[in-house]
XYZ file of C-alpha atoms in Angstrom:
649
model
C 0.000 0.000 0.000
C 0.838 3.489 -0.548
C 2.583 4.603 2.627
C 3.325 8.515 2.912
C 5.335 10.372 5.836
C 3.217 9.953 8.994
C 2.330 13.151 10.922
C 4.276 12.320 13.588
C 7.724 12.022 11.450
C 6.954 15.114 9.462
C 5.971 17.473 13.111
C 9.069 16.258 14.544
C 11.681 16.454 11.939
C 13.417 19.753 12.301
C 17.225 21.099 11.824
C 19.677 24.000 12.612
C 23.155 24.834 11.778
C 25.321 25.025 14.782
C 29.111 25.020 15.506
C 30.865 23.707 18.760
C 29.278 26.693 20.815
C 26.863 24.855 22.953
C 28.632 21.657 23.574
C 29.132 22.834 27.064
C 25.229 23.705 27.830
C 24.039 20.374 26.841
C 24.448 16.440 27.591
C 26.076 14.069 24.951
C 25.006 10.577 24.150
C 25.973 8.249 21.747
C 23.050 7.631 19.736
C 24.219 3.605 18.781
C 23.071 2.913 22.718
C 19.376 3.814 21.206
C 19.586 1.440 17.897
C 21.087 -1.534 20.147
C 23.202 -3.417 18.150
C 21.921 -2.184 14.817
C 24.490 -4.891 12.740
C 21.518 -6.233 10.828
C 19.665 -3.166 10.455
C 19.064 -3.557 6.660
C 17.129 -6.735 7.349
C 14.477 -4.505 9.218
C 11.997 -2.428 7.308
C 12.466 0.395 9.589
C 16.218 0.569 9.033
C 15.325 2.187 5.462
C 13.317 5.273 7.430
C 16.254 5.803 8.946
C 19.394 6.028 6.575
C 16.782 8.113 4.652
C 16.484 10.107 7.740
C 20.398 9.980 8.283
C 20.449 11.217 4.287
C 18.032 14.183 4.230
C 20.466 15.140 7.957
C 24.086 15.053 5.182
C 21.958 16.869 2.633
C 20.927 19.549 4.898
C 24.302 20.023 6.134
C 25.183 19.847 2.406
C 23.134 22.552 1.677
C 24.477 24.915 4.209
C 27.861 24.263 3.750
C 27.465 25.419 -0.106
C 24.814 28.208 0.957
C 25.445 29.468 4.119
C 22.267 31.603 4.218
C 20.143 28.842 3.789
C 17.738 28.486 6.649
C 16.258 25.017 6.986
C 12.455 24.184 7.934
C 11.386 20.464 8.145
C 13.284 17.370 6.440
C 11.445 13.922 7.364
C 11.836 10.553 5.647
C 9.194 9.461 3.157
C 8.668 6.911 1.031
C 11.030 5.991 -1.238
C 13.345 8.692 -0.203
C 13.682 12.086 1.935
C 13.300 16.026 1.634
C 14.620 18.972 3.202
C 12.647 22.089 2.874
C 14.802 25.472 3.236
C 14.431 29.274 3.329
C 16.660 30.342 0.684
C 16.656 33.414 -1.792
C 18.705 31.911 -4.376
C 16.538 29.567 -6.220
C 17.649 25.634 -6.068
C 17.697 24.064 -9.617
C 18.546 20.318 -10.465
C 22.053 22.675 -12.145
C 23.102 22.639 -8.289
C 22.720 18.937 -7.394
C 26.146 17.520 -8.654
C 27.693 19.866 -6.515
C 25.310 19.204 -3.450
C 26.405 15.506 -4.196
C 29.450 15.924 -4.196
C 29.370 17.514 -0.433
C 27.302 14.675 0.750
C 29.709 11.704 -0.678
C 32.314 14.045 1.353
C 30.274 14.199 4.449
C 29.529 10.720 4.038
C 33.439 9.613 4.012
C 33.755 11.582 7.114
C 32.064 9.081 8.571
C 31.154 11.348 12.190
C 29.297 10.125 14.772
C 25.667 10.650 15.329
C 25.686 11.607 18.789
C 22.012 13.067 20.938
C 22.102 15.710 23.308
C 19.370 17.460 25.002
C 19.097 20.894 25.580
C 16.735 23.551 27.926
C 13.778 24.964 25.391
C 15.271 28.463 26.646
C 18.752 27.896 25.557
C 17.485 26.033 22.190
C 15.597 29.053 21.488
C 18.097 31.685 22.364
C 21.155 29.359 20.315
C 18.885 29.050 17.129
C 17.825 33.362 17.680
C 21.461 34.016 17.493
C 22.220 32.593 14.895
C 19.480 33.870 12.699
C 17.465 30.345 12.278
C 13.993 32.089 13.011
C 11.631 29.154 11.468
C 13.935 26.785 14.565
C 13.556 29.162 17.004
C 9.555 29.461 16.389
C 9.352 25.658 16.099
C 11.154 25.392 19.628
C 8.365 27.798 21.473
C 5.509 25.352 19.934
C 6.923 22.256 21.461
C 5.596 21.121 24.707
C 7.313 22.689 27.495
C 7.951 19.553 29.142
C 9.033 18.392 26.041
C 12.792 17.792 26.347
C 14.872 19.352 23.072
C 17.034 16.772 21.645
C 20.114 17.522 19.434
C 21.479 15.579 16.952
C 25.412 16.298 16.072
C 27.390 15.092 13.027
C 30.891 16.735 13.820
C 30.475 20.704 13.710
C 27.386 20.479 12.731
C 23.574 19.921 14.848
C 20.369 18.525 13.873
C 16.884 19.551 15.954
C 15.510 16.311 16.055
C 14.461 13.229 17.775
C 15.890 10.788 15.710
C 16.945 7.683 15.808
C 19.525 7.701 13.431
C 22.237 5.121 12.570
C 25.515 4.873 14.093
C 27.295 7.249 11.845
C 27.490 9.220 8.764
C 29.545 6.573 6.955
C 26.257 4.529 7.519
C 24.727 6.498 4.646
C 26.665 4.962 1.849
C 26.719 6.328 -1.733
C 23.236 5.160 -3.225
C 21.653 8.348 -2.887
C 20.424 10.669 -5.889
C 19.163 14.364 -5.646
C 16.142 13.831 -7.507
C 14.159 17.453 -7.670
C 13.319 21.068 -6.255
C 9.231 22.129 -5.564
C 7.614 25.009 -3.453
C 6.617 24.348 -0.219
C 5.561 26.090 2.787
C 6.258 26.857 6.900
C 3.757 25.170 8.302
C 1.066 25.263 6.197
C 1.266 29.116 6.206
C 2.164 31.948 4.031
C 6.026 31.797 4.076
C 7.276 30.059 1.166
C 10.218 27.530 1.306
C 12.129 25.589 -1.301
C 11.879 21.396 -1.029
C 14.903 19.619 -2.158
C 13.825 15.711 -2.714
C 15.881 12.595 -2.675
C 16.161 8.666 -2.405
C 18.663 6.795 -0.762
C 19.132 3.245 -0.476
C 21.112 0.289 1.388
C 22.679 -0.776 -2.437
C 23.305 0.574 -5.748
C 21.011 -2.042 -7.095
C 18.072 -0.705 -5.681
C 19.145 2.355 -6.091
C 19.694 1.966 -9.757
C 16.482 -0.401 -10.082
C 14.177 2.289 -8.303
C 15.565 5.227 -11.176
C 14.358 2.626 -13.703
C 10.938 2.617 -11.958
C 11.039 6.611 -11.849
C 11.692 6.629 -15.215
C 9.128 4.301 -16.089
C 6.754 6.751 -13.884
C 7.908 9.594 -16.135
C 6.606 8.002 -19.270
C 3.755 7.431 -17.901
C 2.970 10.283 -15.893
C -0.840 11.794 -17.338
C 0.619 15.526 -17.695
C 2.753 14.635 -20.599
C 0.395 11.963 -21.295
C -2.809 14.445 -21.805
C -1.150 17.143 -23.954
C -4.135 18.247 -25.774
C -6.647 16.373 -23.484
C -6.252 18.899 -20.594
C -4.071 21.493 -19.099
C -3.314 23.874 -16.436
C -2.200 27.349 -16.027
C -1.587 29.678 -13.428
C -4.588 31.575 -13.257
C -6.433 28.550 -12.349
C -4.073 26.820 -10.318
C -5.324 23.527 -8.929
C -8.699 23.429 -11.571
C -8.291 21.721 -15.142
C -9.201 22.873 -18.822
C -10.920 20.030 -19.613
C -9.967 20.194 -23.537
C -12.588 17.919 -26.081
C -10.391 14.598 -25.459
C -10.329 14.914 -22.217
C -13.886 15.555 -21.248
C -14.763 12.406 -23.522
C -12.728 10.745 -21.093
C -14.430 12.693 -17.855
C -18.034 12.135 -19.451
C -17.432 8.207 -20.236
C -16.360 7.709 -16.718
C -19.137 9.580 -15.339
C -21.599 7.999 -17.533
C -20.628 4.863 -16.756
C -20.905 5.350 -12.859
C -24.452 7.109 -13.302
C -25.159 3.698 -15.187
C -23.770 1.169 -12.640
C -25.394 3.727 -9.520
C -29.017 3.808 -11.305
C -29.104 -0.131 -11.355
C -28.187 -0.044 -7.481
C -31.493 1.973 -6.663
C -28.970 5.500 -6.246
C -30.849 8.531 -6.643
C -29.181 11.001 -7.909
C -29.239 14.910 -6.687
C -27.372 18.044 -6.648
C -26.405 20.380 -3.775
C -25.745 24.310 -3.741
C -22.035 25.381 -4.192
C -21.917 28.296 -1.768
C -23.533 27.348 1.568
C -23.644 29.670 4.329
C -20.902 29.278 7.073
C -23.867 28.177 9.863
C -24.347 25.026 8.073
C -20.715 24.132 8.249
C -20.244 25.046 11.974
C -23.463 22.860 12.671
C -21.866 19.919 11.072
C -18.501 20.032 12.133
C -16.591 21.059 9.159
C -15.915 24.648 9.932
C -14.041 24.097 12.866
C -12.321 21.047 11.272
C -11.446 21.955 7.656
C -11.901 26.015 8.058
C -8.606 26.414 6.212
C -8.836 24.496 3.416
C -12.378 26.193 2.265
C -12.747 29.331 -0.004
C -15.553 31.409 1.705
C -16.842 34.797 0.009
C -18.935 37.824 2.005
C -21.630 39.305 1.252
C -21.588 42.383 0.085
C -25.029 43.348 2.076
C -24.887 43.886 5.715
C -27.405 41.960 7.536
C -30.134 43.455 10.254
C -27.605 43.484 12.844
C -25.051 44.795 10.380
C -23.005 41.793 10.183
C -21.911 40.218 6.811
C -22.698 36.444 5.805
C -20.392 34.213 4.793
C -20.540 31.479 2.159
C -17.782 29.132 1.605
C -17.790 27.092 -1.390
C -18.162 23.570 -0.226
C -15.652 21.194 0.191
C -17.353 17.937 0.704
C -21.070 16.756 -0.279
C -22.384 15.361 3.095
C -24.362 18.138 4.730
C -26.494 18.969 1.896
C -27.065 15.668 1.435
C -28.372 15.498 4.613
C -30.463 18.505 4.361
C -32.468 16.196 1.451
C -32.998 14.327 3.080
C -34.210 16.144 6.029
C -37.109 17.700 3.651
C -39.833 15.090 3.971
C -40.559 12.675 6.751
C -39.224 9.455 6.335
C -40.389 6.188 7.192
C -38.533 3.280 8.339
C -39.925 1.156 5.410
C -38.007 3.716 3.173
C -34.644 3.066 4.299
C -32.208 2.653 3.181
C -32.041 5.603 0.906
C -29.217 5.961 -1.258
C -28.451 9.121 -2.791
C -25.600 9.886 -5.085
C -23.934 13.342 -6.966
C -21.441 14.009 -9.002
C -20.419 16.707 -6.455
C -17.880 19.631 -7.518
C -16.068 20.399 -4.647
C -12.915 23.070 -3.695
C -10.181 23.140 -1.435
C -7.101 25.350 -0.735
C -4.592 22.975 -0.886
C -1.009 24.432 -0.530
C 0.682 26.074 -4.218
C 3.794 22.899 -3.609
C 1.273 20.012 -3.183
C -0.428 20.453 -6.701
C 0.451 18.113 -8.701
C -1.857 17.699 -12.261
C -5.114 16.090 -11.983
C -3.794 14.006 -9.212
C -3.626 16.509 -6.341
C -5.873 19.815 -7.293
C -8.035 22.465 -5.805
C -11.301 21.852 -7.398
C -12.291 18.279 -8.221
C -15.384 16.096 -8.923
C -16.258 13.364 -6.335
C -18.458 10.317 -7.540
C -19.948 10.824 -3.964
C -22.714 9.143 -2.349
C -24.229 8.573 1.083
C -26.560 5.916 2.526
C -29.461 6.796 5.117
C -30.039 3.215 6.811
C -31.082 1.811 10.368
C -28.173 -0.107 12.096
C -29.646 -3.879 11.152
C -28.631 -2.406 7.645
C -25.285 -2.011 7.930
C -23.893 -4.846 7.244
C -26.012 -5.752 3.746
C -25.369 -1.971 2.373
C -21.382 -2.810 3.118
C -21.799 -6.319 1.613
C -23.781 -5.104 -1.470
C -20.809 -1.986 -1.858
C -18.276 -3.927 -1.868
C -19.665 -6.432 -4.640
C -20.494 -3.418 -6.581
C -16.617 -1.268 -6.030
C -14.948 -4.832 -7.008
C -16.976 -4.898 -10.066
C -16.379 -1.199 -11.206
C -12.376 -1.864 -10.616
C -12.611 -4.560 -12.534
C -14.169 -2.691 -15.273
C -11.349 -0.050 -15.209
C -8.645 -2.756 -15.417
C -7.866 -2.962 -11.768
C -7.691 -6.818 -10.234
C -4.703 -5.604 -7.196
C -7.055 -3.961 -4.192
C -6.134 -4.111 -0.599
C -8.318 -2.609 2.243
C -7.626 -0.512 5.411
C -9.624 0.183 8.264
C -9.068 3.456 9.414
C -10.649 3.609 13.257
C -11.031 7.022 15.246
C -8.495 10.092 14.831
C -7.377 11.799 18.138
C -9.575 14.658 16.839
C -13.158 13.757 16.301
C -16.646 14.852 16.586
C -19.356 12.585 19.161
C -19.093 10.643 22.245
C -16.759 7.779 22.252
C -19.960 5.345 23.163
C -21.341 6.045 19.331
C -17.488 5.674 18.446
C -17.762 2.058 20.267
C -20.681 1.699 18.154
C -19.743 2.479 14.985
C -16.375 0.578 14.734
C -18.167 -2.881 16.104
C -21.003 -2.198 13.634
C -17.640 -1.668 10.712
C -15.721 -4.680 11.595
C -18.928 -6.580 11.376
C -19.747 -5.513 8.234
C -16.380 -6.183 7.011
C -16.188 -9.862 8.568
C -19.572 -10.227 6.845
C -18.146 -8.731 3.626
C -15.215 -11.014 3.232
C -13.115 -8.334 3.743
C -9.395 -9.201 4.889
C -7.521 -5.610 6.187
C -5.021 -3.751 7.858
C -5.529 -1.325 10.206
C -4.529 2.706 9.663
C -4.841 2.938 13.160
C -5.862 7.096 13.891
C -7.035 8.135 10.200
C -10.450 7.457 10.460
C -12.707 10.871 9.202
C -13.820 13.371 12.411
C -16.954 11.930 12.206
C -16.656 7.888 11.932
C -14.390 4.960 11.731
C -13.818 4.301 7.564
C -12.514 1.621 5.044
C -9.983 2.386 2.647
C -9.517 0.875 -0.637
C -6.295 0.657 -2.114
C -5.648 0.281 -5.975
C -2.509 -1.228 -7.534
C -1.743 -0.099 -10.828
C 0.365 -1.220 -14.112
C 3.547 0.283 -12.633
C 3.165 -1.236 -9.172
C 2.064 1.810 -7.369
C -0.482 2.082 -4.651
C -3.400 4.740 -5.019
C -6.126 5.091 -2.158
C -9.446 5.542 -3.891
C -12.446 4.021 -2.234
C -14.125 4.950 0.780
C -16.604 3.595 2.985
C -17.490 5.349 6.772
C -19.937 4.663 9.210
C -21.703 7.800 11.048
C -23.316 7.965 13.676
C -22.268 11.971 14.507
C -23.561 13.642 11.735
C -27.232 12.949 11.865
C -27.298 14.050 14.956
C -25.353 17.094 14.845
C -27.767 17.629 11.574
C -30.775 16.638 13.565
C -31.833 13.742 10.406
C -34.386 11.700 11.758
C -36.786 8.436 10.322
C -39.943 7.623 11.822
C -39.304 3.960 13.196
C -42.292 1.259 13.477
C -43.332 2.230 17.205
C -44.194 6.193 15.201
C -40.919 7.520 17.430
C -38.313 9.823 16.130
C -35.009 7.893 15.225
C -31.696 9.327 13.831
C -30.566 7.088 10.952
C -27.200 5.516 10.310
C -25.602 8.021 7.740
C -23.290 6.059 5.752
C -20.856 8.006 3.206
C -18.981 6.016 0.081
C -17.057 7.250 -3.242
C -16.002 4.850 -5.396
C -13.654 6.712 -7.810
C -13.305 9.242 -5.207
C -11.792 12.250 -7.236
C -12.789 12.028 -11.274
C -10.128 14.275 -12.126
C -7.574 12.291 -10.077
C -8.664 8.551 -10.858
C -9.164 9.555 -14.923
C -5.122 10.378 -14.076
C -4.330 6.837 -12.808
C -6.508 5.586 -15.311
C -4.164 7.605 -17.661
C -0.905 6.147 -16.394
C -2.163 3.157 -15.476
C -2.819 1.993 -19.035
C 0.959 4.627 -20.138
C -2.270 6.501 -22.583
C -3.514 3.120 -24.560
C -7.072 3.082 -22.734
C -9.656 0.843 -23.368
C -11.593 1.652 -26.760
C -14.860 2.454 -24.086
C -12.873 5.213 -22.176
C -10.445 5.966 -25.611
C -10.962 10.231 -26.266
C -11.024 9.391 -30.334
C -11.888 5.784 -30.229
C -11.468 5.502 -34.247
C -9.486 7.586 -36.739
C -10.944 6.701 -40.706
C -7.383 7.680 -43.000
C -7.226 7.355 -46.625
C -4.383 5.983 -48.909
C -5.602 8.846 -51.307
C -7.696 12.034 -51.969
C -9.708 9.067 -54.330
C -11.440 7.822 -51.313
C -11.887 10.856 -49.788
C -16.464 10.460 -50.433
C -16.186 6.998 -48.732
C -13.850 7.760 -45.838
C -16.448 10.305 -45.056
C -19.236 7.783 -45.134
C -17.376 5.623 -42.951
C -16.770 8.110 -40.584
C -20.774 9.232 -40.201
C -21.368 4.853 -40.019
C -18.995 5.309 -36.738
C -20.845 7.858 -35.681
C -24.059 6.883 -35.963
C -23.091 3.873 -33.882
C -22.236 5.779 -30.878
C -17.778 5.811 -31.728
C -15.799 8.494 -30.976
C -14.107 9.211 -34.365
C -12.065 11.814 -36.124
C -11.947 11.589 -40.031
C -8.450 12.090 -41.505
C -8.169 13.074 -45.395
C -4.805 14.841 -45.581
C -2.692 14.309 -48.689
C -0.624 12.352 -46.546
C 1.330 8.833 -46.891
C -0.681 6.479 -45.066
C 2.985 5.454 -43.205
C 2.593 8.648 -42.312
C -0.730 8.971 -41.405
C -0.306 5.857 -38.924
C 2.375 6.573 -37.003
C 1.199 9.413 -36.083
C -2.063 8.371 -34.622
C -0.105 5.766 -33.209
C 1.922 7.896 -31.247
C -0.917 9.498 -30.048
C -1.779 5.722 -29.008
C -5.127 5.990 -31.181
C -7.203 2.606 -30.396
C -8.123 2.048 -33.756
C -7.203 3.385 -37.292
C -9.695 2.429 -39.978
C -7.453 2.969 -43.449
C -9.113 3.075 -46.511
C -7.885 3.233 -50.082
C -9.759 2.650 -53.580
C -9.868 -1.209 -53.116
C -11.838 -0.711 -49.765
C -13.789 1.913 -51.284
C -14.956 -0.504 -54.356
C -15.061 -3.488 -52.045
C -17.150 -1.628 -48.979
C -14.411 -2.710 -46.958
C -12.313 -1.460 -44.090
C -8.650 -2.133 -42.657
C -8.862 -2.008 -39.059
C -4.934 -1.585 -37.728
C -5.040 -1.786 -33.762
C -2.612 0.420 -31.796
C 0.387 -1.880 -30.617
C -0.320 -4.833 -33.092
C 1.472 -4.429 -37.046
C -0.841 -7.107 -38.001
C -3.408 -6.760 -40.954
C -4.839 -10.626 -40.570
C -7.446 -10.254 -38.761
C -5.950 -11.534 -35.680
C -4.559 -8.178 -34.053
C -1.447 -9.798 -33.200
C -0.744 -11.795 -29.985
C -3.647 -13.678 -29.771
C -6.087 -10.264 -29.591
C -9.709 -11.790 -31.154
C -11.057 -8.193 -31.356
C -12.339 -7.059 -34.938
C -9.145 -5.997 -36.961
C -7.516 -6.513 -40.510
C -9.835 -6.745 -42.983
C -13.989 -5.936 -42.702
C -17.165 -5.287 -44.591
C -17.746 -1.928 -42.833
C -21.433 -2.788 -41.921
C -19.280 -5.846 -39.627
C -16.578 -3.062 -38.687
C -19.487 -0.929 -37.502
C -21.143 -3.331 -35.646
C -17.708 -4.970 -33.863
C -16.475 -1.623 -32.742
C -19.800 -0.311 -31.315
C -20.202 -3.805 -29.350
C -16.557 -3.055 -28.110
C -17.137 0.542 -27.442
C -20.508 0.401 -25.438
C -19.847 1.304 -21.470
C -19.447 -2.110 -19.502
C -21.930 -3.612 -17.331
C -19.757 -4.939 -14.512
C -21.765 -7.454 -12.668
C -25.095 -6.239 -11.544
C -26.644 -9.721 -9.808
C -25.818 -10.247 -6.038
C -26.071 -13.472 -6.238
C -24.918 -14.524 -3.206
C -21.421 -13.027 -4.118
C -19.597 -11.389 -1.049
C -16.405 -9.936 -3.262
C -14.182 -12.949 -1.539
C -11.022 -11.663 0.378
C -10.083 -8.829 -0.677
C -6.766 -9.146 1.084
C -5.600 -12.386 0.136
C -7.231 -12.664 -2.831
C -6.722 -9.348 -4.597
C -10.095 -7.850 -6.003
């Protein structure tokens, strides 16, 4: 599974120059009586964390070696590698990272001692001041005061930290790489910092075999993948221009969910876009997501002179609950499922944007579930059947679950807590579900199943979601009437399947390195003539396509058909039709497949779709078969999903 730097790693990781002033104020131990006998350290998984932690330590003393006026912010281990984020006015550029290298492989030979010392806040605070390291001297006044402030030293120079770290700097070896510079942050606040990311490993092997996978990853990565489908720009940063390619791609996918949804007895509804700020304070997600929502005042003053606010929402939940609210609902109705194709926003920070994965405004494929509790566990049961059948369709067989039970920070009484993670781990015994547990990173409002995806390139993506809530219809005051007439507040039960359009069309994208599937395929068929001769019939051919529901782009240029073909090839074109004045007398087609040079019918390695030659009325009919949306598997049957741990939806 996809495993990211945890909170904990990322609040505690921070650094500071230092020279041997300070030695005397503070108490030295040898850090290799922490690790214990660390001699087969590169057996453990944890060992990894922390020569990448011991790495992103020589980079940052790297840096300010070569820049003394860099100030440094955070620098945790993540996965696959490290970062260091610093305050610097000269801009970083890949240009400086053989030098930066260099400096590490000579820290590295030094081979110092990692050695921990703990300091009093006051004299942290007042070394760091001194010396001009303001974002370490703020970081020091927001730690605990009974918090004691370790130091970690490499020779002359100190680390803020509380480690572990290996034994020395020798430890770190040579398979490292410098791999690339982004904006980043203090804090989640205004002031902007530069990142400087790397990887470091125990061998050059994996060293060199992880590049191969980056570069892999780089080939396939949707930006460069979707020129002319989509882009972005700075005036919109965070939102795509959904070009004509693209939205074919969007509108498929969301047609195809409406379809699959509709047969599962979803209704489907739409909720406002600005919502006034009361709404969000009742429910919880003012006080819990306040900075990640764009909120706009109006310009009227109120009676009491006060100005509303609106934010645009972030998430679909409390309107959906307000739909609910507007009628009065029997028992015999439930469950009720309703679903929207939700456009939400959030201010995520400028240096965590990242394409359609990671954006600012985004589509969820959301839905939520109003049910009593005896219906929990056949709503997760019929969910699951219905998410491994939609993966399946998208070409995604490798899906792993967590259970993600209650964050430190949460909304409702731990007794409907109790509740709702019995009433989840029931549901997912009953689904078949095998899973690990995210322990903490369930949502403020209920304990949560995640559903991780596995893609071509071996990388994990968490799409799914499933929660259990017992919080919000009560802080919402949703009720049912239940079969004594009394008042009941229902089981509110949230789910996205996709989650983000925008980001799973981009997995889709890399997923399949641009070749999709001739349903989800932005031109699914190009007709190209051999000549200007068949110029009438390529053009009948083309409105054939169309009538039949295809995707299709007609191309007549006086062109060599060579030509012609590898060009739609390389923009990994599904299927190119050719035509010349035999077809045209014959009422035939050639039907070349992208990644298959064979004309026999047989599309090369055993593919039995429609190719080589075809009467066009049998073209016409294969390729709108091929190209309808997929069914999945509608019938319950009796089918739980199986084990989705061991068995790999």
């Amino acid at each position: 599974m996809t495993r990211s730097a945890s909170p904990s790693i990322v609040a505690r990781e921070y650094a500071s120059v230092a020279s041997e002033a300070g030695r005397d104020r503070s108490t030295t131990v040898n850090v290799a009586s922490q690790i214990n006998d660390r001699e087969d350290a590169t057996a453990s998984p944890d060992s990894l964390e922390v020569l990448r932690h011991d790495c992103a330590h020589v980079l940052a003393e790297a840096v300010q070696s070569l820049y003394p006026s860099a100030k440094l912010g955070f620098g945790p281990a993540i996965e696959d590698g490290f970062y260091y984020d610093f305050e610097q006015a000269e801009p970083f550029t890949p240009d400086c990272f053989d030098a930066l290298e260099a400096k590490m492989r000579e820290i590295v030979g030094r081979d110092e001692r990692f050695e921990r010392e703990e300091w009093e806040s006051a004299d942290a605070h007042s070394y760091f001041t001194e010396r001009g390291e303001h974002l370490k001297a703020e970081h020091v006044l927001s730690l605990p005061e009974d918090e004691a402030i370790t130091i970690y030293r490499q020779g002359d120079w100190l680390d803020l930290c509380r480690g572990p770290h290996g034994v020395t700097t020798g430890g770190v070896g040579t398979a490292f790489k410098l791999l690339g510079v982004s904006g980043a942050v203090w804090k989640g606040g205004d002031k902007k910092l530069q990142r400087v990311r790397g990887t470091c490993w125990h061998t050059e092997a994996e060293l060199s075999a992880y590049l191969d996978r980056l570069e892999r990853a780089r080939l396939s990565d949707h930006r460069r993948l979707g020129q002319g489908l989509y882009h972005f720009q700075e005036e919109a940063a965070g939102s795509a221009f959904w070009h004509e390619g693209g939205f074919a791609i969007y509108h498929a996918c969301e047609r195809y969910i409406r379809s699959r949804l509709a047969n599962e007895g979803y209704r489907e509804v739409r909720t406002p876009q600005l919502i006034d700020r009361s709404l969000w304070e009742r429910s919880g997600h003012w006080q819990k997501f306040r900075e990640q929502m764009y909120t706009i005042s109006e310009q009227d003053e109120t009676a009491d002179g006060a100005k509303r606010i609106f934010a645009l929402k972030p998430m679909n939940c409390p309107g959906h609950v307000q739909i609910f609210k507007q009628s009065l609902v029997s028992y015999r109705e439930l469950p009720l499922r309703f679903s929207e194709f939700g456009l939400v926003h959030r201010n995520e920070p400028s240096g965590a944007l990242h394409g359609l994965m990671r954006a600012r405004a985004f589509t969820q494929d959301d839905g939520h579930i109003f049910c009593r509790e005896e219906q929990i566990v056949e709503e997760t049961r019929r969910f699951c059947v219905l998410l491994q059948s939609i993966y399946r369709d998208f070409g995604f067989d490798d899906i792993s679950v967590k259970f993600s039970d209650r964050p430190s920070q949460r909304a409702g009484e731990d007794a409907l807590w109790d509740k709702a993670e019995s009433a989840l781990r029931e549901a997912s015994s009953a689904a078949g579900l095998d899973y690990s547990l995210n322990s903490g990173e369930g949502a403020f409002y209920g304990p949560k199943l995640e559903f991780v995806l596995r893609d071509g390139l071996g990388r994990d993506w968490q799409c799914g979601t499933w929660q259990v809530d017992f919080v919000l219809p009560r802080r919402l005051d949703a009720s049912y009437i239940d079969e004594r007439g009394e008042r009941c507040h229902p089981v509110l039960l949230h789910r996205a399947i996709l989650g983000s359009l925008e980001r799973f069309i981009g997995i889709v994208m890399e997923h399949y390195v641009g070749a999709l599937p001739l349903w989800l395929a932005p031109i699914q068929v190009v007709v190209a003539t051999i000549t200007n001769k068949s110029d009438v019939y390529a053009e009948e051919c083309a409105r054939c396509f169309r009538a039949a529901g295809l995707r299709v782009s007609l191309d007549c240029r006086a062109e060599k058909i060579g030509y012609k073909v590898r060009e739609h090839s390389s923009r990994k074109v599904s299927v190119i039709a050719v035509v010349g004045e035999r077809e045209s007398a014959s009422r035939m087609v050639s039907l070349r497949r992208f990644g298959s040079d064979a004309g026999d019918g047989s599309g090369g390695n055993g593919d039995t779709r429609a190719s080589g030659q075809l009467s066009l009325s049998d073209a016409v009919e294969a390729l709108g078969v091929e190209s309808a949306l997929p069914t999945g598997v509608s019938s319950m049957d009796g089918n739980t999903g199986g084990n989705m741990g061991d068995e790999h939806v």
